[in-house]
Short mmCIF file of C-alpha atoms and ligand atoms in Angstrom, two decimals:
data_model
loop_
_atom_site.label_atom_id
_atom_site.label_comp_id
_atom_site.label_asym_id
_atom_site.label_seq_id
_atom_site.Cartn_x
_atom_site.Cartn_y
_atom_site.Cartn_z
CA MET A 1084 35.50 -49.67 60.31
CA ASN A 1085 33.09 -52.10 61.93
CA TYR A 1086 29.97 -50.87 63.65
CA ARG A 1087 28.76 -52.47 66.87
CA LEU A 1088 25.15 -51.49 67.34
CA THR A 1089 22.93 -51.37 70.41
CA THR A 1090 19.36 -50.18 69.95
CA VAL A 1091 17.02 -48.78 72.60
CA ALA A 1092 13.33 -49.23 71.77
CA GLY A 1093 9.99 -48.55 73.46
CA GLY A 1094 8.00 -51.67 74.38
CA GLN A 1095 4.59 -50.00 74.79
CA PHE A 1096 3.05 -46.79 73.39
CA GLY A 1097 6.00 -44.43 73.91
CA ASP A 1098 7.06 -42.39 76.93
CA GLU A 1099 8.63 -45.40 78.66
CA GLY A 1100 11.80 -43.50 79.64
CA LYS A 1101 14.00 -44.27 76.62
CA GLY A 1102 15.82 -40.93 77.03
CA LYS A 1103 16.98 -41.78 80.51
CA VAL A 1104 18.07 -45.27 79.49
CA THR A 1105 19.96 -43.86 76.49
CA GLN A 1106 21.62 -41.26 78.71
CA ASN A 1107 22.60 -44.01 81.13
CA LEU A 1108 24.20 -46.16 78.43
CA ALA A 1109 25.64 -43.36 76.27
CA SER A 1110 29.08 -43.05 77.87
CA GLN A 1111 30.03 -46.49 76.48
CA PHE A 1112 29.40 -45.34 72.89
CA ASP A 1113 31.19 -43.25 70.24
CA ILE A 1114 28.02 -42.32 68.39
CA VAL A 1115 24.44 -41.91 69.57
CA ALA A 1116 21.95 -41.65 66.74
CA ARG A 1117 18.26 -41.05 66.18
CA PHE A 1118 16.84 -43.10 63.32
CA GLY A 1119 13.18 -42.11 63.09
CA GLY A 1120 10.49 -39.72 64.20
CA GLY A 1121 10.77 -36.02 64.77
CA PRO A 1122 9.50 -33.37 67.16
CA ASN A 1123 6.56 -35.64 68.04
CA ALA A 1124 8.95 -37.36 70.46
CA GLY A 1125 10.02 -35.96 73.80
CA HIS A 1126 12.81 -37.61 75.75
CA THR A 1127 13.23 -36.40 79.31
CA ALA A 1128 16.62 -36.58 81.02
CA TYR A 1129 18.45 -34.72 83.78
CA HIS A 1130 21.70 -32.80 83.50
CA GLU A 1131 23.86 -31.84 86.44
CA ASP A 1132 25.83 -28.66 85.75
CA ARG A 1133 29.30 -27.90 87.11
CA GLY A 1134 27.75 -26.33 90.21
CA LYS A 1135 25.86 -29.65 90.80
CA LYS A 1136 22.53 -27.99 89.93
CA LEU A 1137 20.10 -30.41 88.31
CA HIS A 1138 18.30 -29.38 85.09
CA LYS A 1139 15.45 -31.23 83.45
CA VAL A 1140 16.25 -31.53 79.74
CA VAL A 1141 13.63 -32.53 77.18
CA THR A 1142 15.07 -33.43 73.78
CA HIS A 1143 12.90 -34.01 70.75
CA VAL A 1144 15.25 -34.81 67.89
CA VAL A 1145 18.75 -34.36 69.30
CA PRO A 1146 20.00 -37.73 70.66
CA SER A 1147 20.14 -38.03 74.46
CA GLY A 1148 23.87 -38.75 74.00
CA ILE A 1149 24.28 -34.96 74.11
CA LEU A 1150 24.15 -35.32 77.90
CA SER A 1151 27.24 -37.51 77.95
CA ARG A 1152 30.70 -35.99 77.55
CA ASN A 1153 32.13 -39.20 76.04
CA VAL A 1154 29.95 -39.25 72.95
CA LEU A 1155 31.78 -37.82 69.94
CA ILE A 1156 28.92 -37.74 67.46
CA ASN A 1157 25.21 -37.17 68.11
CA PHE A 1158 23.61 -37.93 64.78
CA ILE A 1159 20.14 -36.96 63.56
CA GLY A 1160 19.78 -39.58 60.86
CA PRO A 1161 18.07 -39.46 57.46
CA GLY A 1162 15.21 -41.59 58.83
CA CYS A 1163 14.10 -38.67 61.01
CA VAL A 1164 12.10 -35.58 60.02
CA ILE A 1165 12.90 -32.14 61.44
CA ASP A 1166 11.07 -28.88 62.03
CA PRO A 1167 13.81 -26.20 61.78
CA VAL A 1168 12.15 -23.77 64.20
CA LEU A 1169 11.73 -26.39 66.92
CA LEU A 1170 15.19 -27.84 66.32
CA GLN A 1171 16.81 -24.41 66.63
CA LYS A 1172 14.97 -23.84 69.90
CA GLU A 1173 15.99 -27.26 71.18
CA ILE A 1174 19.66 -26.72 70.34
CA GLN A 1175 19.70 -23.22 71.81
CA GLY A 1176 18.39 -24.69 75.06
CA LEU A 1177 21.24 -27.23 75.05
CA MET A 1178 23.75 -24.46 74.31
CA GLU A 1179 22.51 -22.49 77.33
CA LEU A 1180 23.26 -25.49 79.52
CA GLY A 1181 26.79 -25.67 78.11
CA LEU A 1182 26.17 -29.05 76.46
CA PRO A 1183 28.47 -30.11 73.58
CA TYR A 1184 26.29 -28.99 70.67
CA HIS A 1185 29.32 -29.20 68.33
CA THR A 1186 28.85 -33.01 68.42
CA ILE A 1187 25.46 -32.69 66.67
CA TYR A 1188 25.37 -33.79 63.03
CA LEU A 1189 22.21 -33.42 60.98
CA SER A 1190 21.93 -35.49 57.80
CA GLU A 1191 21.47 -33.56 54.57
CA LEU A 1192 19.08 -36.36 53.57
CA THR A 1193 16.65 -35.64 56.43
CA PRO A 1194 13.27 -34.32 55.23
CA LEU A 1195 12.05 -30.92 56.43
CA ILE A 1196 8.66 -30.45 58.06
CA THR A 1197 7.18 -27.28 56.55
CA PRO A 1198 4.49 -25.03 58.08
CA TRP A 1199 2.09 -26.46 55.45
CA ASP A 1200 2.68 -29.96 56.77
CA CYS A 1201 1.69 -28.94 60.31
CA LYS A 1202 -1.52 -27.40 59.01
CA LEU A 1203 -2.38 -30.49 56.98
CA ASP A 1204 -1.65 -32.74 59.96
CA ALA A 1205 -4.06 -30.71 62.11
CA MET A 1206 -6.65 -30.74 59.31
CA MET A 1207 -6.73 -34.44 58.49
CA ASN A 1208 -5.57 -36.42 61.53
CA GLY A 1209 -8.13 -35.56 64.22
CA ALA A 1210 -9.30 -39.17 64.51
CA ILE A 1211 -5.77 -40.34 65.31
CA ASP A 1212 -5.19 -37.32 67.58
CA THR A 1213 -1.64 -36.80 66.35
CA THR A 1214 0.83 -34.39 67.89
CA ARG A 1215 0.04 -32.01 64.97
CA ARG A 1216 3.73 -31.58 64.33
CA GLY A 1217 3.45 -32.39 60.61
CA ILE A 1218 5.06 -35.80 60.98
CA GLY A 1219 2.66 -37.85 58.80
CA PRO A 1220 2.47 -35.37 55.88
CA THR A 1221 6.27 -35.09 55.79
CA TYR A 1222 6.83 -38.85 55.70
CA ALA A 1223 4.12 -39.07 53.04
CA HIS A 1224 5.99 -36.45 50.98
CA LYS A 1225 9.16 -38.45 51.35
CA ARG A 1226 7.48 -41.51 49.86
CA HIS A 1227 5.77 -39.36 47.22
CA ARG A 1228 9.26 -38.10 46.34
CA ARG A 1229 8.12 -34.52 46.93
CA ALA A 1230 9.75 -33.79 50.28
CA LEU A 1231 12.26 -31.00 50.72
CA ARG A 1232 15.36 -32.20 52.48
CA VAL A 1233 18.05 -30.37 54.43
CA GLY A 1234 20.33 -30.68 51.38
CA ASP A 1235 17.78 -28.90 49.16
CA PHE A 1236 17.92 -25.91 51.44
CA ILE A 1237 21.72 -25.89 51.38
CA GLU A 1238 21.68 -25.91 47.58
CA TYR A 1239 19.21 -23.06 47.66
CA VAL A 1240 21.24 -20.79 49.92
CA LYS A 1241 24.49 -21.53 48.07
CA SER A 1242 23.37 -19.19 45.36
CA PRO A 1243 24.36 -15.60 46.27
CA LYS A 1244 21.07 -14.42 44.78
CA THR A 1245 18.93 -16.47 47.12
CA SER A 1246 21.13 -16.91 50.17
CA GLN A 1247 19.05 -14.84 52.59
CA SER A 1248 15.73 -14.53 50.77
CA TRP A 1249 12.84 -16.80 51.43
CA ASP A 1250 10.42 -15.84 48.68
CA LEU A 1251 11.46 -18.42 46.09
CA PHE A 1252 11.94 -21.12 48.69
CA TYR A 1253 8.52 -20.16 50.04
CA GLN A 1254 6.97 -20.90 46.64
CA GLU A 1255 8.90 -24.12 46.34
CA SER A 1256 8.07 -25.31 49.85
CA ASN A 1257 4.35 -25.33 49.21
CA ARG A 1258 4.00 -28.92 48.04
CA TYR A 1259 0.23 -28.67 48.03
CA LYS A 1260 -0.58 -26.00 45.50
CA ASP A 1261 -1.10 -28.42 42.62
CA VAL A 1262 -2.68 -31.17 44.69
CA TYR A 1263 -5.55 -29.70 46.68
CA ASP A 1264 -8.61 -27.78 45.54
CA THR A 1265 -9.01 -24.09 46.31
CA LYS A 1266 -10.94 -24.67 49.51
CA ALA A 1267 -8.29 -26.93 50.98
CA GLU A 1268 -5.60 -24.58 49.75
CA GLU A 1269 -7.24 -21.75 51.68
CA ARG A 1270 -7.22 -23.80 54.87
CA LEU A 1271 -3.63 -24.75 54.30
CA PHE A 1272 -2.57 -21.18 53.55
CA VAL A 1273 0.76 -20.19 55.07
CA SER A 1274 1.62 -16.51 54.79
CA ILE A 1275 5.13 -15.36 54.04
CA GLU A 1276 5.22 -13.85 57.54
CA GLU A 1277 4.54 -17.31 59.01
CA PHE A 1278 7.18 -18.80 56.73
CA GLU A 1279 9.96 -16.33 57.53
CA PRO A 1280 10.96 -17.74 60.96
CA TRP A 1281 11.08 -21.23 59.43
CA PHE A 1282 13.51 -20.07 56.75
CA LYS A 1283 15.63 -18.14 59.25
CA ALA A 1284 15.82 -21.17 61.52
CA LEU A 1285 17.24 -23.20 58.64
CA VAL A 1286 19.86 -20.51 58.04
CA TRP A 1287 20.71 -20.65 61.76
CA LEU A 1288 20.96 -24.44 61.80
CA THR A 1289 23.28 -24.64 58.81
CA LYS A 1290 25.57 -22.09 60.49
CA ASN A 1291 25.57 -23.61 63.97
CA ILE A 1292 25.58 -27.38 63.60
CA ASN A 1293 27.38 -29.88 61.38
CA ILE A 1294 25.56 -31.03 58.30
CA ALA A 1295 26.32 -34.67 57.53
CA LYS A 1296 26.78 -35.33 53.84
CA LYS A 1297 25.60 -38.44 52.01
CA ASN A 1298 29.06 -39.95 52.50
CA PHE A 1299 28.85 -39.67 56.32
CA PHE A 1300 29.70 -43.35 56.98
CA LEU A 1301 31.89 -43.80 53.90
CA ARG A 1302 35.70 -43.75 53.94
CA ASP A 1303 35.90 -40.11 52.92
CA GLY A 1304 33.12 -39.04 55.33
CA ASP A 1305 33.02 -37.34 58.72
CA VAL A 1306 32.66 -40.49 60.84
CA HIS A 1307 36.05 -41.73 59.63
CA LYS A 1308 37.59 -38.29 60.24
CA VAL A 1309 36.20 -37.88 63.77
CA LEU A 1310 36.88 -41.47 64.83
CA GLU A 1311 40.11 -41.86 62.91
CA GLY A 1312 42.02 -45.06 63.62
CA LYS A 1313 39.12 -46.81 65.38
CA LYS A 1314 38.45 -50.28 64.09
CA ASP A 1315 35.34 -50.94 66.13
CA VAL A 1316 32.91 -48.08 66.44
CA ARG A 1317 30.18 -48.41 69.04
CA ILE A 1318 26.81 -46.95 68.09
CA LEU A 1319 23.75 -46.50 70.26
CA ALA A 1320 20.53 -46.08 68.29
CA GLU A 1321 17.92 -44.21 70.30
CA GLY A 1322 14.46 -45.26 69.22
CA ALA A 1323 11.52 -42.88 69.32
CA GLN A 1324 7.85 -43.79 69.92
CA ALA A 1325 7.45 -47.55 70.39
CA VAL A 1326 6.48 -50.97 69.08
CA MET A 1327 2.74 -50.37 69.54
CA LEU A 1328 3.01 -47.08 67.60
CA ASP A 1329 5.10 -48.58 64.79
CA ASN A 1330 3.65 -47.84 61.38
CA THR A 1331 3.62 -51.53 60.43
CA PHE A 1332 3.46 -53.62 63.63
CA GLY A 1333 1.61 -51.22 65.95
CA THR A 1334 -2.11 -50.63 66.45
CA TYR A 1335 -2.56 -49.42 62.86
CA PRO A 1336 -4.05 -46.98 61.87
CA PHE A 1337 -3.60 -45.50 65.37
CA VAL A 1338 0.16 -45.31 64.97
CA THR A 1339 2.81 -42.83 64.00
CA SER A 1340 4.10 -42.63 60.44
CA SER A 1341 7.67 -43.77 61.00
CA ASP A 1342 9.21 -47.18 61.62
CA CYS A 1343 9.94 -47.46 65.34
CA MET A 1344 11.23 -51.03 65.45
CA PRO A 1345 14.94 -51.69 66.11
CA SER A 1346 15.04 -53.19 62.61
CA ALA A 1347 14.67 -49.64 61.26
CA ALA A 1348 17.82 -48.40 62.98
CA ILE A 1349 20.36 -49.49 60.35
CA GLY A 1350 18.35 -47.92 57.52
CA GLY A 1351 17.33 -44.79 59.42
CA ILE A 1352 20.94 -44.06 60.35
CA GLY A 1353 22.44 -45.23 57.06
CA LEU A 1354 24.82 -47.77 58.60
CA PRO A 1355 26.42 -50.24 56.16
CA PRO A 1356 24.55 -53.46 57.08
CA GLY A 1357 27.41 -55.78 56.10
CA LEU A 1358 29.75 -53.94 58.47
CA THR A 1359 27.27 -53.71 61.34
CA THR A 1360 26.78 -56.16 64.18
CA GLN A 1361 23.62 -55.82 66.24
CA GLU A 1362 24.85 -56.50 69.77
CA GLU A 1363 21.96 -55.64 72.07
CA VAL A 1364 18.32 -54.65 71.75
CA VAL A 1365 17.24 -52.86 74.91
CA LEU A 1366 13.47 -52.80 75.36
CA VAL A 1367 12.10 -50.23 77.81
CA PHE A 1368 8.67 -50.53 79.41
CA LYS A 1369 6.85 -49.00 82.37
CA ALA A 1370 5.48 -51.01 85.30
CA TYR A 1371 2.08 -49.77 84.08
CA SER A 1372 1.07 -48.41 80.67
CA THR A 1373 0.25 -45.05 79.16
CA ARG A 1374 -0.95 -43.94 75.77
CA VAL A 1375 -1.34 -40.45 74.28
CA GLY A 1376 -3.89 -39.95 71.55
CA ASN A 1377 -6.62 -42.21 70.24
CA GLY A 1378 -6.55 -45.92 69.56
CA PRO A 1379 -7.07 -49.23 71.36
CA PHE A 1380 -5.81 -49.43 74.92
CA ASP A 1381 -6.92 -52.80 76.29
CA THR A 1382 -5.87 -52.33 79.92
CA GLU A 1383 -7.04 -48.73 80.28
CA ILE A 1384 -8.03 -47.46 83.74
CA GLU A 1385 -10.62 -44.69 83.98
CA GLY A 1386 -11.65 -42.19 86.64
CA ASP A 1387 -9.99 -41.25 89.94
CA LEU A 1388 -7.46 -44.06 89.99
CA ALA A 1389 -6.16 -43.10 86.53
CA GLU A 1390 -5.92 -39.50 87.70
CA LYS A 1391 -3.95 -40.49 90.80
CA ILE A 1392 -1.43 -42.49 88.76
CA ARG A 1393 -1.25 -39.67 86.18
CA GLN A 1394 -0.41 -37.15 88.90
CA ALA A 1395 2.07 -39.41 90.66
CA GLY A 1396 3.84 -40.34 87.43
CA GLY A 1397 3.68 -36.85 85.87
CA GLU A 1398 1.94 -38.47 82.93
CA TYR A 1399 1.49 -35.50 80.63
CA GLY A 1400 2.93 -35.41 77.10
CA SER A 1401 6.43 -33.93 77.08
CA THR A 1402 5.74 -32.55 73.60
CA THR A 1403 2.08 -31.54 73.65
CA LYS A 1404 1.37 -31.56 77.43
CA ARG A 1405 -1.74 -33.68 76.75
CA PRO A 1406 -2.76 -35.84 79.74
CA ARG A 1407 -1.68 -39.39 78.99
CA ARG A 1408 -4.25 -42.20 79.19
CA ILE A 1409 -3.35 -44.66 81.96
CA GLY A 1410 -3.58 -48.46 82.04
CA TRP A 1411 -2.14 -51.52 83.75
CA LEU A 1412 0.80 -53.48 82.38
CA ASP A 1413 -0.33 -55.56 79.42
CA LEU A 1414 1.67 -58.78 79.44
CA PRO A 1415 0.44 -60.18 76.09
CA ASP A 1416 1.43 -56.89 74.39
CA LEU A 1417 4.80 -56.89 76.15
CA LYS A 1418 5.46 -60.47 75.02
CA TYR A 1419 4.60 -59.41 71.47
CA ALA A 1420 7.08 -56.51 71.68
CA ILE A 1421 9.82 -58.72 73.13
CA GLU A 1422 9.40 -61.38 70.48
CA LEU A 1423 9.17 -58.93 67.58
CA THR A 1424 12.27 -57.02 68.62
CA GLY A 1425 14.24 -59.97 69.93
CA ALA A 1426 14.96 -57.87 73.00
CA THR A 1427 18.16 -58.94 74.74
CA LYS A 1428 17.79 -56.57 77.70
CA LEU A 1429 14.68 -55.38 79.54
CA TYR A 1430 14.41 -52.12 81.50
CA MET A 1431 11.29 -51.55 83.60
CA THR A 1432 10.72 -47.92 84.58
CA LYS A 1433 8.47 -45.94 86.95
CA VAL A 1434 8.21 -48.74 89.48
CA ASP A 1435 8.10 -46.14 92.31
CA VAL A 1436 4.81 -44.70 91.02
CA LEU A 1437 2.83 -47.78 92.08
CA SER A 1438 3.26 -47.16 95.81
CA ALA A 1439 0.64 -47.52 98.56
CA LYS A 1440 0.16 -43.74 98.46
CA VAL A 1441 -1.17 -44.01 94.93
CA VAL A 1442 -2.75 -47.45 94.47
CA SER A 1443 -4.32 -50.03 96.77
CA GLU A 1444 -3.23 -52.88 94.47
CA VAL A 1445 -1.19 -53.38 91.31
CA LEU A 1446 -2.75 -55.30 88.42
CA VAL A 1447 -1.16 -57.03 85.46
CA CYS A 1448 -3.21 -58.25 82.51
CA VAL A 1449 -2.15 -61.84 81.90
CA ARG A 1450 -4.50 -62.90 79.11
CA LYS A 1451 -6.83 -61.27 76.58
CA ASP A 1452 -9.46 -62.62 74.20
CA SER A 1453 -9.25 -62.22 70.44
CA ASP A 1454 -10.90 -58.77 70.69
CA GLY A 1455 -8.23 -57.60 73.11
CA LYS A 1456 -10.54 -57.77 76.14
CA PRO A 1457 -8.61 -58.76 79.29
CA THR A 1458 -9.80 -62.14 80.59
CA GLU A 1459 -7.25 -62.80 83.34
CA TRP A 1460 -5.45 -60.52 85.79
CA LYS A 1461 -2.79 -61.03 88.44
CA THR A 1462 -2.81 -58.80 91.51
CA PHE A 1463 0.06 -57.56 93.71
CA LYS A 1464 0.34 -55.36 96.76
CA PRO A 1465 1.67 -51.83 96.09
CA PHE A 1466 5.46 -51.48 95.85
CA ASP A 1467 7.74 -50.03 98.46
CA VAL A 1468 10.97 -48.85 96.82
CA LYS A 1469 12.33 -46.96 99.83
CA GLY A 1470 15.98 -47.91 100.25
CA VAL A 1471 16.13 -49.95 97.04
CA LYS A 1472 19.64 -49.26 95.77
CA LYS A 1473 20.72 -52.70 94.62
CA ASP A 1474 19.46 -56.09 93.64
CA THR A 1475 19.37 -57.53 97.14
CA ASP A 1476 17.26 -54.60 98.46
CA ILE A 1477 14.33 -55.76 96.33
CA ASN A 1478 11.80 -57.65 98.39
CA GLY A 1479 8.11 -57.99 99.21
CA SER A 1480 5.56 -57.45 96.47
CA LEU A 1481 8.12 -55.85 94.11
CA PHE A 1482 10.20 -59.03 94.30
CA GLN A 1483 7.09 -61.10 93.61
CA PHE A 1484 6.09 -58.83 90.72
CA ILE A 1485 9.49 -59.05 89.02
CA SER A 1486 9.69 -62.82 89.59
CA PHE A 1487 6.26 -63.20 88.04
CA LEU A 1488 7.27 -61.12 85.00
CA GLU A 1489 10.54 -62.99 84.54
CA GLU A 1490 8.79 -66.34 84.73
CA SER A 1491 5.99 -65.30 82.38
CA LEU A 1492 8.34 -63.67 79.87
CA GLY A 1493 11.00 -66.36 80.12
CA GLN A 1494 13.53 -63.56 80.36
CA HIS A 1495 15.28 -61.46 82.99
CA VAL A 1496 14.22 -57.94 83.82
CA ASP A 1497 17.73 -56.50 83.79
CA VAL A 1498 17.21 -53.03 85.25
CA ILE A 1499 14.40 -51.27 87.10
CA SER A 1500 13.98 -47.55 87.66
CA VAL A 1501 12.73 -46.51 91.09
CA GLY A 1502 12.83 -42.73 90.64
CA PRO A 1503 13.55 -39.97 88.13
CA LEU A 1504 17.33 -39.74 88.58
CA MET A 1505 20.16 -41.74 87.06
CA ASP A 1506 21.06 -43.14 90.49
CA ASP A 1507 17.56 -44.59 90.66
CA LEU A 1508 18.41 -47.23 88.04
CA VAL A 1509 18.93 -50.53 89.80
CA GLU A 1510 20.37 -53.62 88.16
CA THR A 1511 18.18 -56.54 89.04
CA ARG A 1512 17.90 -60.22 88.46
CA VAL A 1513 15.58 -61.67 91.00
CA THR A 1514 15.04 -65.16 89.64
CA VAL A 1515 17.63 -67.73 88.80
CA MET A 1516 16.61 -68.91 85.36
P1 IMP B 2109 2.14 -38.38 65.13
O1 IMP B 2109 3.40 -39.12 65.40
O2 IMP B 2109 2.20 -36.93 65.56
O3 IMP B 2109 1.69 -38.54 63.72
O4 IMP B 2109 0.99 -39.03 66.05
C1 IMP B 2109 0.48 -40.35 65.85
C2 IMP B 2109 0.16 -41.00 67.19
O5 IMP B 2109 1.37 -41.32 67.86
C3 IMP B 2109 -0.62 -40.11 68.16
O6 IMP B 2109 -1.52 -40.92 68.90
C4 IMP B 2109 0.46 -39.52 69.06
O7 IMP B 2109 -0.05 -39.15 70.31
C5 IMP B 2109 1.40 -40.71 69.16
N1 IMP B 2109 2.79 -40.30 69.42
C6 IMP B 2109 3.67 -39.77 68.55
N2 IMP B 2109 4.85 -39.57 69.13
C7 IMP B 2109 4.74 -39.99 70.40
C8 IMP B 2109 5.66 -40.08 71.51
O8 IMP B 2109 6.84 -39.73 71.43
N3 IMP B 2109 5.15 -40.59 72.67
C9 IMP B 2109 3.87 -41.03 72.78
N4 IMP B 2109 2.99 -40.98 71.78
C10 IMP B 2109 3.41 -40.47 70.60
#
């Protein structure tokens, strides 16, 4: 089998609309996979049921390919981390909508976020203002070689003696007891009552979804069984978070703890590199910027204007509901993201938000000094996206804006999004380059 890989990545600080883009592309792929992150992510998409009723679906760990009937495998890769309680809830929500949950495969190598990890995250990461979902502590455990993985739980429940009892696993899951002093241990205390739902959720998950063994991509593994006879398998890797939140290349230390770059996709899914061809890297960015949590934000807008854009764009965290910080598009940062990822396709989302109802002008930061202070801006009139259904409908200031971006980036903006629905994605190439 040969694997043909396309990766969707965030070009800013997350929340660019990767879920929608993944959903849009998914029907061309056999497998959609998540390669990093956990329930800190929130991908919003829309599902139309058989009665044509539209449902907003927020996924956290399950790939957005779940919304496409053509996708045969939706894989939660070993590069992710999962919280069993939240994952059970997420999957039950998808089941209620009649979505094909039987296509979900969870790797047995994926580390488990324990209730202790969430407490530690809340205790030590105030300055970063994390999502408090235990992401950092779990990745740290993985590297410390102390993490519990899905497979450890399966081994545990195999024994008839321990199959439904959580007391021993409870003892084992506390990775902190020999590390922290008594005071810290008290603050980290998780009672068995708090632990019980976590254990039960793991039991539920192992009964209701497929667990992918270590050999998932090998000849005797599930991928070969499900896609039997296929020579070329098409895989869509759905990135979480974004370049500027990447643990290495982002605004460290104000970053997440996973690798968000497309380069992490092969490892975080477990694809055989020698059999994998990277075909496209799709970089998604908004026509403005947002950031949740602390850290540098060079083009940040304060006050009433930020509030107006926040309201118009619904800019509240899909995971934590925190109001997102708002800023203008940062061209130097976008160039950095494009060059680092080698993006072959650009999607610009939320163009409709910057209308005359919301803003009196649209700014783009063109240059910054070495401290990140903007030193040059370009200004455009607000955008009017009414009636924009195809390339040739784009005119006025939106046309000028896209032309300016394409010229500055030396690259086409391939698709723009002018509204929340799938039909609002418009293929666009305004300049002839
Ligand atoms: P953590 O990933 O919970 O450790 O949080 C680290 C930083 O990344 C915080 O500033 C979070 O707000 C931010 N972050 C994590 N996941 C997302 C996301 O999916 N969208 C936007 N920001 C995120």
